mmCIF file of C-alpha atoms and ligand atoms in Angstrom:
data_model
loop_
_atom_site.group_PDB
_atom_site.id
_atom_site.type_symbol
_atom_site.label_atom_id
_atom_site.label_comp_id
_atom_site.label_asym_id
_atom_site.label_seq_id
_atom_site.Cartn_x
_atom_site.Cartn_y
_atom_site.Cartn_z
ATOM 1 C CA ASP L 1 186.165 24.867 -71.684
ATOM 2 C CA GLU L 2 186.984 23.159 -68.406
ATOM 3 C CA MET L 3 185.857 26.209 -66.431
ATOM 4 C CA ARG L 4 182.571 26.201 -68.279
ATOM 5 C CA ALA L 5 182.135 22.508 -67.609
ATOM 6 C CA TRP L 6 182.614 23.252 -63.911
ATOM 7 C CA GLY L 7 180.009 25.999 -64.080
ATOM 8 C CA ILE L 8 182.539 28.769 -63.417
ATOM 9 C CA GLY L 9 182.603 31.928 -65.491
ATOM 10 C CA ALA L 10 186.007 32.617 -67.080
ATOM 11 C CA PRO L 11 187.524 36.116 -66.935
ATOM 12 C CA GLN L 12 186.079 38.152 -69.779
ATOM 13 C CA ILE L 13 189.490 38.772 -71.392
ATOM 14 C CA ALA L 14 190.047 34.991 -71.494
ATOM 15 C CA GLU L 15 186.655 34.624 -73.158
ATOM 16 C CA LEU L 16 187.716 37.246 -75.688
ATOM 17 C CA ALA L 17 190.913 35.311 -76.470
ATOM 18 C CA ARG L 18 188.905 32.136 -76.855
ATOM 19 C CA ALA L 19 186.368 33.743 -79.210
ATOM 20 C CA LEU L 20 189.104 35.398 -81.303
ATOM 21 C CA SER L 21 190.958 32.080 -81.591
ATOM 22 C CA ALA L 22 187.771 30.420 -82.806
ATOM 23 C CA LYS L 23 187.055 33.175 -85.338
ATOM 24 C CA ARG L 24 190.577 33.306 -86.758
ATOM 25 C CA GLY L 25 191.531 29.667 -86.481
ATOM 26 C CA ARG L 26 194.792 30.463 -84.630
ATOM 27 C CA PRO L 27 195.400 30.680 -80.906
ATOM 28 C CA HIS L 28 195.247 33.992 -79.060
ATOM 29 C CA ARG L 29 196.301 34.241 -75.428
ATOM 30 C CA PHE L 30 196.089 37.436 -73.396
ATOM 31 C CA ALA L 31 197.627 37.493 -69.913
ATOM 32 C CA GLY L 32 195.206 40.324 -69.045
ATOM 33 C CA PRO L 33 193.466 43.456 -70.354
ATOM 34 C CA GLY L 34 196.803 45.318 -70.729
ATOM 35 C CA GLU L 35 198.243 42.704 -73.044
ATOM 36 C CA ALA L 36 194.985 42.448 -74.992
ATOM 37 C CA ALA L 37 195.019 46.223 -75.542
ATOM 38 C CA ARG L 38 198.673 46.184 -76.691
ATOM 39 C CA VAL L 39 198.214 43.295 -79.118
ATOM 40 C CA LEU L 40 194.962 44.575 -80.570
ATOM 41 C CA ARG L 41 196.214 48.159 -80.849
ATOM 42 C CA ARG L 42 199.221 46.963 -82.846
ATOM 43 C CA GLU L 43 196.979 44.896 -85.063
ATOM 44 C CA LEU L 44 194.423 47.663 -85.631
ATOM 45 C CA SER L 45 196.991 50.365 -86.365
ATOM 46 C CA ALA L 46 198.509 48.155 -89.096
ATOM 47 C CA ARG L 47 195.115 47.895 -90.763
ATOM 48 C CA PRO L 48 193.979 50.335 -93.449
ATOM 49 C CA PRO L 49 191.408 52.657 -91.874
ATOM 50 C CA ALA L 50 187.912 51.397 -92.463
ATOM 51 C CA SER L 51 184.720 53.179 -91.729
ATOM 52 C CA ALA L 52 183.525 51.604 -88.510
ATOM 53 C CA PRO L 53 180.093 50.058 -88.753
ATOM 54 C CA SER L 54 177.656 51.747 -86.438
ATOM 55 C CA PRO L 55 176.412 49.408 -83.742
ATOM 56 C CA ALA L 56 173.036 47.841 -84.329
ATOM 57 C CA PRO L 57 170.335 49.548 -82.311
ATOM 58 C CA THR L 58 169.413 47.349 -79.370
ATOM 59 C CA THR L 59 166.190 49.110 -78.480
ATOM 60 C CA ARG L 60 162.997 47.445 -79.502
ATOM 61 C CA ALA L 61 160.281 50.001 -80.232
ATOM 62 C CA PRO L 62 158.256 49.895 -77.034
ATOM 63 C CA SER L 63 154.500 49.956 -77.158
ATOM 64 C CA PRO L 64 153.124 53.224 -75.813
ATOM 65 C CA ARG L 65 151.194 51.535 -72.987
ATOM 66 C CA ALA L 66 152.912 51.751 -69.600
ATOM 67 C CA SER L 67 153.086 48.513 -67.629
ATOM 68 C CA ILE L 68 154.410 50.436 -64.645
ATOM 69 C CA ALA L 69 153.951 54.162 -64.177
ATOM 70 C CA ILE L 70 155.535 55.803 -61.153
ATOM 71 C CA GLU L 71 154.540 59.381 -60.496
ATOM 72 C CA ASN L 72 156.421 61.513 -57.958
ATOM 73 C CA LEU L 73 156.803 58.604 -55.568
ATOM 74 C CA SER L 74 158.307 59.245 -52.148
ATOM 75 C CA PHE L 75 158.544 56.773 -49.313
ATOM 76 C CA THR L 76 159.781 56.982 -45.729
ATOM 77 C CA TYR L 77 160.021 53.980 -43.399
ATOM 78 C CA ARG L 78 158.486 54.209 -39.947
ATOM 79 C CA ASP L 79 161.882 54.767 -38.340
ATOM 80 C CA GLY L 80 162.188 57.976 -40.376
ATOM 81 C CA SER L 81 164.615 56.774 -43.091
ATOM 82 C CA THR L 82 163.542 58.209 -46.430
ATOM 83 C CA ALA L 83 164.146 55.552 -49.075
ATOM 84 C CA LEU L 84 162.576 57.182 -52.161
ATOM 85 C CA ARG L 85 162.440 60.860 -53.094
ATOM 86 C CA ASP L 86 160.158 62.076 -55.860
ATOM 87 C CA VAL L 87 160.761 59.160 -58.234
ATOM 88 C CA SER L 88 158.995 59.311 -61.609
ATOM 89 C CA LEU L 89 159.460 56.515 -64.107
ATOM 90 C CA SER L 90 157.420 54.898 -66.822
ATOM 91 C CA VAL L 91 158.109 51.332 -67.939
ATOM 92 C CA PRO L 92 156.447 50.577 -71.288
ATOM 93 C CA GLU L 93 154.853 47.204 -71.851
ATOM 94 C CA GLY L 94 157.411 44.692 -73.123
ATOM 95 C CA GLN L 95 160.477 46.599 -71.932
ATOM 96 C CA PHE L 96 163.512 44.986 -70.247
ATOM 97 C CA LEU L 97 164.632 47.479 -67.637
ATOM 98 C CA ILE L 98 167.672 47.104 -65.420
ATOM 99 C CA LEU L 99 167.517 48.880 -62.075
ATOM 100 C CA ALA L 100 170.886 49.497 -60.414
ATOM 101 C CA GLY L 101 172.439 51.586 -57.671
ATOM 102 C CA PRO L 102 174.559 51.089 -54.546
ATOM 103 C CA ASN L 103 173.234 49.176 -51.546
ATOM 104 C CA GLY L 104 170.633 51.204 -49.705
ATOM 105 C CA SER L 105 169.781 53.402 -52.711
ATOM 106 C CA GLY L 106 166.113 52.342 -52.669
ATOM 107 C CA LYS L 107 165.874 49.638 -55.367
ATOM 108 C CA THR L 108 164.054 47.062 -53.255
ATOM 109 C CA THR L 109 161.815 49.705 -51.714
ATOM 110 C CA LEU L 110 160.819 50.798 -55.218
ATOM 111 C CA ALA L 111 160.226 47.241 -56.406
ATOM 112 C CA LYS L 112 158.062 46.465 -53.358
ATOM 113 C CA HIS L 113 155.713 49.236 -54.493
ATOM 114 C CA PHE L 114 155.053 47.325 -57.732
ATOM 115 C CA ILE L 115 153.477 44.467 -55.817
ATOM 116 C CA GLY L 116 151.766 46.611 -53.187
ATOM 117 C CA LEU L 117 153.934 45.344 -50.318
ATOM 118 C CA LEU L 118 154.586 49.049 -49.711
ATOM 119 C CA LYS L 119 152.155 51.853 -50.475
ATOM 120 C CA PRO L 120 153.319 55.335 -51.544
ATOM 121 C CA ALA L 121 153.670 57.973 -48.832
ATOM 122 C CA ALA L 122 153.406 60.540 -51.637
ATOM 123 C CA GLY L 123 152.812 60.115 -55.363
ATOM 124 C CA ARG L 124 151.284 57.165 -57.221
ATOM 125 C CA VAL L 125 152.238 53.808 -58.703
ATOM 126 C CA LEU L 126 150.059 52.518 -61.536
ATOM 127 C CA ILE L 127 150.252 48.916 -62.718
ATOM 128 C CA ASP L 128 148.620 48.450 -66.126
ATOM 129 C CA GLY L 129 146.879 51.750 -65.480
ATOM 130 C CA GLU L 130 145.524 50.819 -62.039
ATOM 131 C CA ASP L 131 146.544 52.663 -58.891
ATOM 132 C CA THR L 132 148.239 50.215 -56.479
ATOM 133 C CA ALA L 133 146.851 52.186 -53.526
ATOM 134 C CA ARG L 134 143.443 50.748 -54.403
ATOM 135 C CA LEU L 135 144.550 47.153 -55.016
ATOM 136 C CA ARG L 136 145.448 44.402 -52.589
ATOM 137 C CA VAL L 137 148.568 42.234 -52.901
ATOM 138 C CA PRO L 138 146.745 39.148 -54.321
ATOM 139 C CA GLN L 139 145.095 41.328 -56.986
ATOM 140 C CA LEU L 140 148.427 42.863 -57.948
ATOM 141 C CA ALA L 141 150.049 39.430 -57.986
ATOM 142 C CA ARG L 142 147.903 38.586 -61.023
ATOM 143 C CA SER L 143 149.839 41.192 -62.994
ATOM 144 C CA VAL L 144 153.211 41.316 -61.251
ATOM 145 C CA GLY L 145 155.464 38.386 -60.422
ATOM 146 C CA TYR L 146 158.038 39.367 -57.821
ATOM 147 C CA VAL L 147 161.076 37.200 -57.186
ATOM 148 C CA PHE L 148 162.728 38.198 -53.901
ATOM 149 C CA GLN L 149 166.469 38.628 -53.589
ATOM 150 C CA ASN L 150 166.609 35.983 -50.895
ATOM 151 C CA PRO L 151 164.515 32.939 -51.862
ATOM 152 C CA ASP L 152 164.243 32.015 -48.177
ATOM 153 C CA HIS L 153 162.193 35.184 -47.601
ATOM 154 C CA GLN L 154 159.729 33.958 -50.220
ATOM 155 C CA ILE L 155 159.564 30.188 -49.812
ATOM 156 C CA PHE L 156 157.354 28.967 -46.994
ATOM 157 C CA ALA L 157 155.598 25.788 -48.169
ATOM 158 C CA ALA L 158 156.608 22.343 -46.918
ATOM 159 C CA THR L 159 157.435 20.983 -50.374
ATOM 160 C CA VAL L 160 158.513 22.299 -53.760
ATOM 161 C CA ALA L 161 155.217 21.255 -55.378
ATOM 162 C CA GLU L 162 153.224 22.997 -52.631
ATOM 163 C CA GLU L 163 155.256 26.154 -53.103
ATOM 164 C CA ILE L 164 154.338 26.283 -56.784
ATOM 165 C CA ALA L 165 150.687 25.408 -56.062
ATOM 166 C CA PHE L 166 150.199 28.174 -53.485
ATOM 167 C CA GLY L 167 150.009 31.142 -55.859
ATOM 168 C CA LEU L 168 147.797 29.197 -58.252
ATOM 169 C CA ARG L 169 145.299 28.402 -55.492
ATOM 170 C CA LEU L 170 145.360 32.029 -54.434
ATOM 171 C CA GLN L 171 144.213 32.881 -57.942
ATOM 172 C CA GLY L 172 141.197 30.639 -57.367
ATOM 173 C CA LEU L 173 142.156 28.028 -59.981
ATOM 174 C CA GLU L 174 140.432 24.620 -59.877
ATOM 175 C CA ASP L 175 142.394 21.778 -58.243
ATOM 176 C CA ALA L 176 142.831 19.968 -61.566
ATOM 177 C CA GLU L 177 144.275 23.089 -63.210
ATOM 178 C CA VAL L 178 146.569 23.669 -60.216
ATOM 179 C CA ARG L 179 147.862 20.087 -60.480
ATOM 180 C CA ARG L 180 148.337 20.426 -64.234
ATOM 181 C CA ARG L 181 150.304 23.674 -63.949
ATOM 182 C CA VAL L 182 152.427 22.398 -61.043
ATOM 183 C CA ALA L 183 153.376 19.309 -63.083
ATOM 184 C CA GLU L 184 154.138 21.520 -66.086
ATOM 185 C CA SER L 185 156.396 23.817 -64.008
ATOM 186 C CA LEU L 186 158.212 20.929 -62.341
ATOM 187 C CA THR L 187 159.051 19.502 -65.765
ATOM 188 C CA GLU L 188 160.018 22.829 -67.281
ATOM 189 C CA TYR L 189 162.370 23.667 -64.412
ATOM 190 C CA GLY L 190 163.783 20.151 -64.096
ATOM 191 C CA LEU L 191 162.416 19.931 -60.552
ATOM 192 C CA GLU L 192 160.373 16.693 -60.881
ATOM 193 C CA SER L 193 162.688 14.741 -58.602
ATOM 194 C CA CYS L 194 162.428 17.512 -55.982
ATOM 195 C CA ALA L 195 158.614 17.808 -56.002
ATOM 196 C CA THR L 196 158.081 16.304 -52.562
ATOM 197 C CA LEU L 197 161.273 17.628 -50.976
ATOM 198 C CA PRO L 198 161.348 20.504 -48.493
ATOM 199 C CA PRO L 199 162.766 23.498 -50.436
ATOM 200 C CA ALA L 200 165.317 24.105 -47.639
ATOM 201 C CA THR L 201 167.175 20.948 -48.726
ATOM 202 C CA LEU L 202 167.896 22.404 -52.190
ATOM 203 C CA SER L 203 170.868 24.504 -53.306
ATOM 204 C CA LEU L 204 170.583 28.299 -53.609
ATOM 205 C CA GLY L 205 170.345 28.033 -57.410
ATOM 206 C CA GLU L 206 167.561 25.471 -57.125
ATOM 207 C CA ARG L 207 165.687 27.518 -54.495
ATOM 208 C CA ARG L 208 165.826 30.517 -56.850
ATOM 209 C CA GLN L 209 164.450 28.310 -59.629
ATOM 210 C CA VAL L 210 161.629 27.238 -57.299
ATOM 211 C CA THR L 211 160.653 30.847 -56.540
ATOM 212 C CA LEU L 212 160.820 31.754 -60.221
ATOM 213 C CA ALA L 213 158.790 28.673 -61.194
ATOM 214 C CA ALA L 214 156.173 29.516 -58.544
ATOM 215 C CA VAL L 215 155.911 33.109 -59.734
ATOM 216 C CA LEU L 216 155.801 32.317 -63.460
ATOM 217 C CA ALA L 217 153.244 29.531 -63.014
ATOM 218 C CA THR L 218 150.718 32.281 -62.214
ATOM 219 C CA ARG L 219 151.430 33.814 -65.653
ATOM 220 C CA PRO L 220 152.053 37.444 -64.699
ATOM 221 C CA ARG L 221 152.565 40.135 -67.349
ATOM 222 C CA ILE L 222 155.337 41.875 -65.399
ATOM 223 C CA LEU L 223 158.317 40.098 -63.846
ATOM 224 C CA VAL L 224 160.367 41.823 -61.145
ATOM 225 C CA LEU L 225 163.629 40.081 -60.267
ATOM 226 C CA ASP L 226 165.586 41.379 -57.278
ATOM 227 C CA GLU L 227 169.266 40.473 -57.783
ATOM 228 C CA PRO L 228 168.398 37.121 -59.362
ATOM 229 C CA THR L 229 172.018 36.190 -60.110
ATOM 230 C CA GLY L 230 173.632 37.103 -56.759
ATOM 231 C CA GLY L 231 175.536 34.193 -55.244
ATOM 232 C CA LEU L 232 174.918 31.897 -58.215
ATOM 233 C CA ASP L 233 177.577 30.022 -60.184
ATOM 234 C CA TRP L 234 177.952 30.827 -63.879
ATOM 235 C CA GLN L 235 175.760 27.991 -65.084
ATOM 236 C CA SER L 236 172.903 28.884 -62.724
ATOM 237 C CA ARG L 237 173.301 32.562 -63.644
ATOM 238 C CA GLU L 238 172.940 31.732 -67.326
ATOM 239 C CA GLU L 239 169.873 29.575 -66.663
ATOM 240 C CA MET L 240 168.229 32.303 -64.610
ATOM 241 C CA LEU L 241 168.882 34.934 -67.271
ATOM 242 C CA ALA L 242 167.661 32.639 -70.048
ATOM 243 C CA ARG L 243 164.348 32.325 -68.181
ATOM 244 C CA ALA L 244 164.040 36.103 -67.814
ATOM 245 C CA GLN L 245 164.878 36.448 -71.513
ATOM 246 C CA ALA L 246 162.259 33.871 -72.519
ATOM 247 C CA PHE L 247 159.640 35.717 -70.459
ATOM 248 C CA HIS L 248 160.620 38.954 -72.208
ATOM 249 C CA ASP L 249 160.649 37.325 -75.658
ATOM 250 C CA ALA L 250 157.065 36.219 -75.041
ATOM 251 C CA GLY L 251 156.111 39.886 -74.629
ATOM 252 C CA GLY L 252 156.493 40.264 -70.852
ATOM 253 C CA THR L 253 157.798 43.372 -69.102
ATOM 254 C CA VAL L 254 160.928 42.758 -67.012
ATOM 255 C CA VAL L 255 162.408 44.871 -64.220
ATOM 256 C CA LEU L 256 165.693 43.326 -63.118
ATOM 257 C CA ILE L 257 167.641 44.665 -60.142
ATOM 258 C CA THR L 258 171.352 43.940 -60.378
ATOM 259 C CA HIS L 259 174.915 45.121 -59.734
ATOM 260 C CA ASP L 260 176.143 42.892 -62.560
ATOM 261 C CA VAL L 261 177.791 45.191 -65.130
ATOM 262 C CA ARG L 262 178.236 42.390 -67.649
ATOM 263 C CA LEU L 263 174.516 41.893 -67.567
ATOM 264 C CA MET L 264 174.017 45.634 -68.118
ATOM 265 C CA ALA L 265 176.335 45.432 -71.124
ATOM 266 C CA GLU L 266 174.469 42.445 -72.540
ATOM 267 C CA ARG L 267 170.997 43.794 -71.838
ATOM 268 C CA GLY L 268 171.567 47.528 -72.076
ATOM 269 C CA GLU L 269 168.207 48.498 -73.527
ATOM 270 C CA ARG L 270 167.436 50.726 -70.565
ATOM 271 C CA ILE L 271 169.265 51.149 -67.294
ATOM 272 C CA VAL L 272 167.934 53.225 -64.410
ATOM 273 C CA ILE L 273 170.257 54.090 -61.538
ATOM 274 C CA LEU L 274 169.053 55.135 -58.128
ATOM 275 C CA LEU L 275 171.260 57.127 -55.764
ATOM 276 C CA ARG L 276 170.001 57.930 -52.282
ATOM 277 C CA GLY L 277 166.407 57.368 -53.337
ATOM 278 C CA ARG L 278 166.487 59.477 -56.508
ATOM 279 C CA VAL L 279 166.751 58.531 -60.175
ATOM 280 C CA CYS L 280 170.164 59.808 -61.206
ATOM 281 C CA PHE L 281 170.462 58.078 -64.580
ATOM 282 C CA ASP L 282 167.990 56.733 -67.112
ATOM 283 C CA GLY L 283 169.516 55.653 -70.398
ATOM 284 C CA SER L 284 171.328 52.966 -72.392
ATOM 285 C CA ALA L 285 174.403 50.956 -71.374
ATOM 286 C CA ASP L 286 176.300 52.858 -74.032
ATOM 287 C CA GLU L 287 175.596 56.187 -72.335
ATOM 288 C CA LEU L 288 176.208 54.780 -68.869
ATOM 289 C CA PHE L 289 179.617 53.301 -69.657
ATOM 290 C CA ARG L 290 180.766 56.674 -71.031
ATOM 291 C CA ARG L 291 179.863 58.425 -67.774
ATOM 292 C CA ARG L 292 182.862 57.748 -65.506
ATOM 293 C CA ASP L 293 181.616 60.177 -62.838
ATOM 294 C CA LEU L 294 178.311 58.407 -62.602
ATOM 295 C CA LEU L 295 179.855 54.926 -62.606
ATOM 296 C CA ALA L 296 182.032 55.963 -59.675
ATOM 297 C CA GLN L 297 179.057 57.410 -57.767
ATOM 298 C CA ALA L 298 177.057 54.251 -58.385
ATOM 299 C CA GLN L 299 180.079 52.151 -57.352
ATOM 300 C CA LEU L 300 180.190 50.402 -60.712
ATOM 301 C CA THR L 301 183.101 49.580 -63.019
ATOM 302 C CA ALA L 302 182.510 48.994 -66.719
ATOM 303 C CA PRO L 303 183.240 45.370 -67.745
ATOM 304 C CA PRO L 304 186.774 44.615 -69.078
ATOM 305 C CA VAL L 305 185.623 44.312 -72.694
ATOM 306 C CA VAL L 306 183.882 47.702 -72.572
ATOM 307 C CA ARG L 307 187.050 49.315 -71.151
ATOM 308 C CA LEU L 308 189.138 47.550 -73.787
ATOM 309 C CA ALA L 309 186.821 48.780 -76.569
ATOM 310 C CA GLN L 310 187.142 52.307 -75.160
ATOM 311 C CA ARG L 311 190.948 52.049 -75.249
ATOM 312 C CA LEU L 312 190.727 50.892 -78.863
ATOM 313 C CA ALA L 313 188.249 53.590 -79.945
ATOM 314 C CA ARG L 314 191.034 55.650 -81.564
ATOM 315 C CA PHE L 315 191.752 52.674 -83.811
ATOM 316 C CA GLY L 316 188.226 52.389 -85.179
ATOM 317 C CA VAL L 317 186.483 50.173 -82.614
ATOM 318 C CA PRO L 318 182.943 51.534 -82.227
ATOM 319 C CA PRO L 319 181.830 52.511 -78.721
ATOM 320 C CA GLY L 320 178.850 50.166 -78.926
ATOM 321 C CA ALA L 321 181.059 47.034 -78.641
ATOM 322 C CA HIS L 322 180.064 45.950 -75.127
ATOM 323 C CA THR L 323 180.248 42.206 -75.175
ATOM 324 C CA VAL L 324 182.832 39.647 -76.251
ATOM 325 C CA ALA L 325 180.744 38.775 -79.315
ATOM 326 C CA GLU L 326 180.344 42.426 -80.334
ATOM 327 C CA LEU L 327 184.048 43.189 -79.949
ATOM 328 C CA VAL L 328 185.142 40.060 -81.812
ATOM 329 C CA ASP L 329 182.748 41.020 -84.569
ATOM 330 C CA VAL L 330 184.536 44.332 -85.217
ATOM 331 C CA LEU L 331 188.097 43.039 -84.818
HETATM 332 P P1 LIG W 401 168.558 48.741 -51.997
HETATM 333 O O1 LIG W 401 167.553 47.732 -52.452
HETATM 334 O O2 LIG W 401 168.965 49.683 -53.093
HETATM 335 O O3 LIG W 401 169.738 48.136 -51.306
HETATM 336 P P2 LIG W 401 166.579 49.422 -49.988
HETATM 337 O O4 LIG W 401 165.344 49.780 -50.729
HETATM 338 O O5 LIG W 401 166.668 48.077 -49.359
HETATM 339 O O6 LIG W 401 167.849 49.697 -50.918
HETATM 340 O O7 LIG W 401 166.829 50.487 -48.839
HETATM 341 C C1 LIG W 401 166.701 51.889 -49.046
HETATM 342 C C2 LIG W 401 166.842 52.613 -47.714
HETATM 343 O O8 LIG W 401 165.742 52.272 -46.889
HETATM 344 C C3 LIG W 401 168.092 52.256 -46.926
HETATM 345 O O9 LIG W 401 168.537 53.413 -46.266
HETATM 346 C C4 LIG W 401 167.607 51.222 -45.949
HETATM 347 O O10 LIG W 401 168.383 51.247 -44.771
HETATM 348 C C5 LIG W 401 166.185 51.690 -45.667
HETATM 349 N N1 LIG W 401 165.294 50.550 -45.344
HETATM 350 C C6 LIG W 401 165.064 49.466 -46.112
HETATM 351 N N2 LIG W 401 164.184 48.641 -45.503
HETATM 352 C C7 LIG W 401 163.849 49.233 -44.339
HETATM 353 C C8 LIG W 401 162.971 48.895 -43.276
HETATM 354 N N3 LIG W 401 162.252 47.776 -43.301
HETATM 355 N N4 LIG W 401 162.907 49.750 -42.214
HETATM 356 C C9 LIG W 401 163.629 50.896 -42.189
HETATM 357 N N5 LIG W 401 164.454 51.280 -43.184
HETATM 358 C C10 LIG W 401 164.570 50.466 -44.237
#
């Protein structure tokens, strides 16, 4: 509880102990994953075998319309480095897609094609059915909101309020509407007291909130977040993800670039992994966490609770238990 109050994420096994204690009304303490596995294995093997409930399907039936359609996309930078090789991918409207892969695998290069900052060397990118090769960045920005990995590469206005107003003016909105939406965003993001401050004086978490507020004020249908949680404390991470979730709940399409395996476990609807510019995996978190070879190639390690659930599979724990809540539910 103290760690949470300080905004620090606790180790996942400690969170598991905490949640089990709350569920059972008696304290559980695990020194680490090894002890958790030993205790739970003992407990589960003493239980009469029960038919394990199958995990609830996490996939929402996507609408057939593609928000983003990538067809045989290849891209080479001017210095000759090929960043994308024959990538084909369709992101249905309303999907929450996680894009992962080691550094340099082409994630940012791919995402920059969604907003027209880069144009395909070969192949096509369609946003809501329109070829990005024929659209300019401001036109694409009406559909796609792109939040850069580094907010300082995005923020350029002298004040927070100006930063939010910029995209709205670019859309040709009347001054009164711009003022109304800026005020609305400042309130929603708790940035009222920062309105006239230079963004550079804010913390990293706040600067990320400013870029997200500025992007969402323009009401895009697609939100692309490039490592939105990197460098943030737990509290700021949770806030950022809650905003992405709210956008998705309202029907928006989300493409989220991350290395965060806990996030993949929580939001495992669809994960796409790039390796050296190619799509090497496209599936659910469940499938991904079973593929040790692929995890190693992508330089990922399944979260502690997923590994614990795998160790307990012989004792009836279903493979779909990926989060603390899901594992506690079946124990
Ligand atoms: P990721 O987002 O997965 O870390 P990037 O899309 O940034 O990967 O990079 C993919 C490849 O393209 C890397 O080899 C990287 O060095 C190269 N690259 C990225 N940006 C540039 C650039 N502006 N000029 C030349 N090469 C680049």
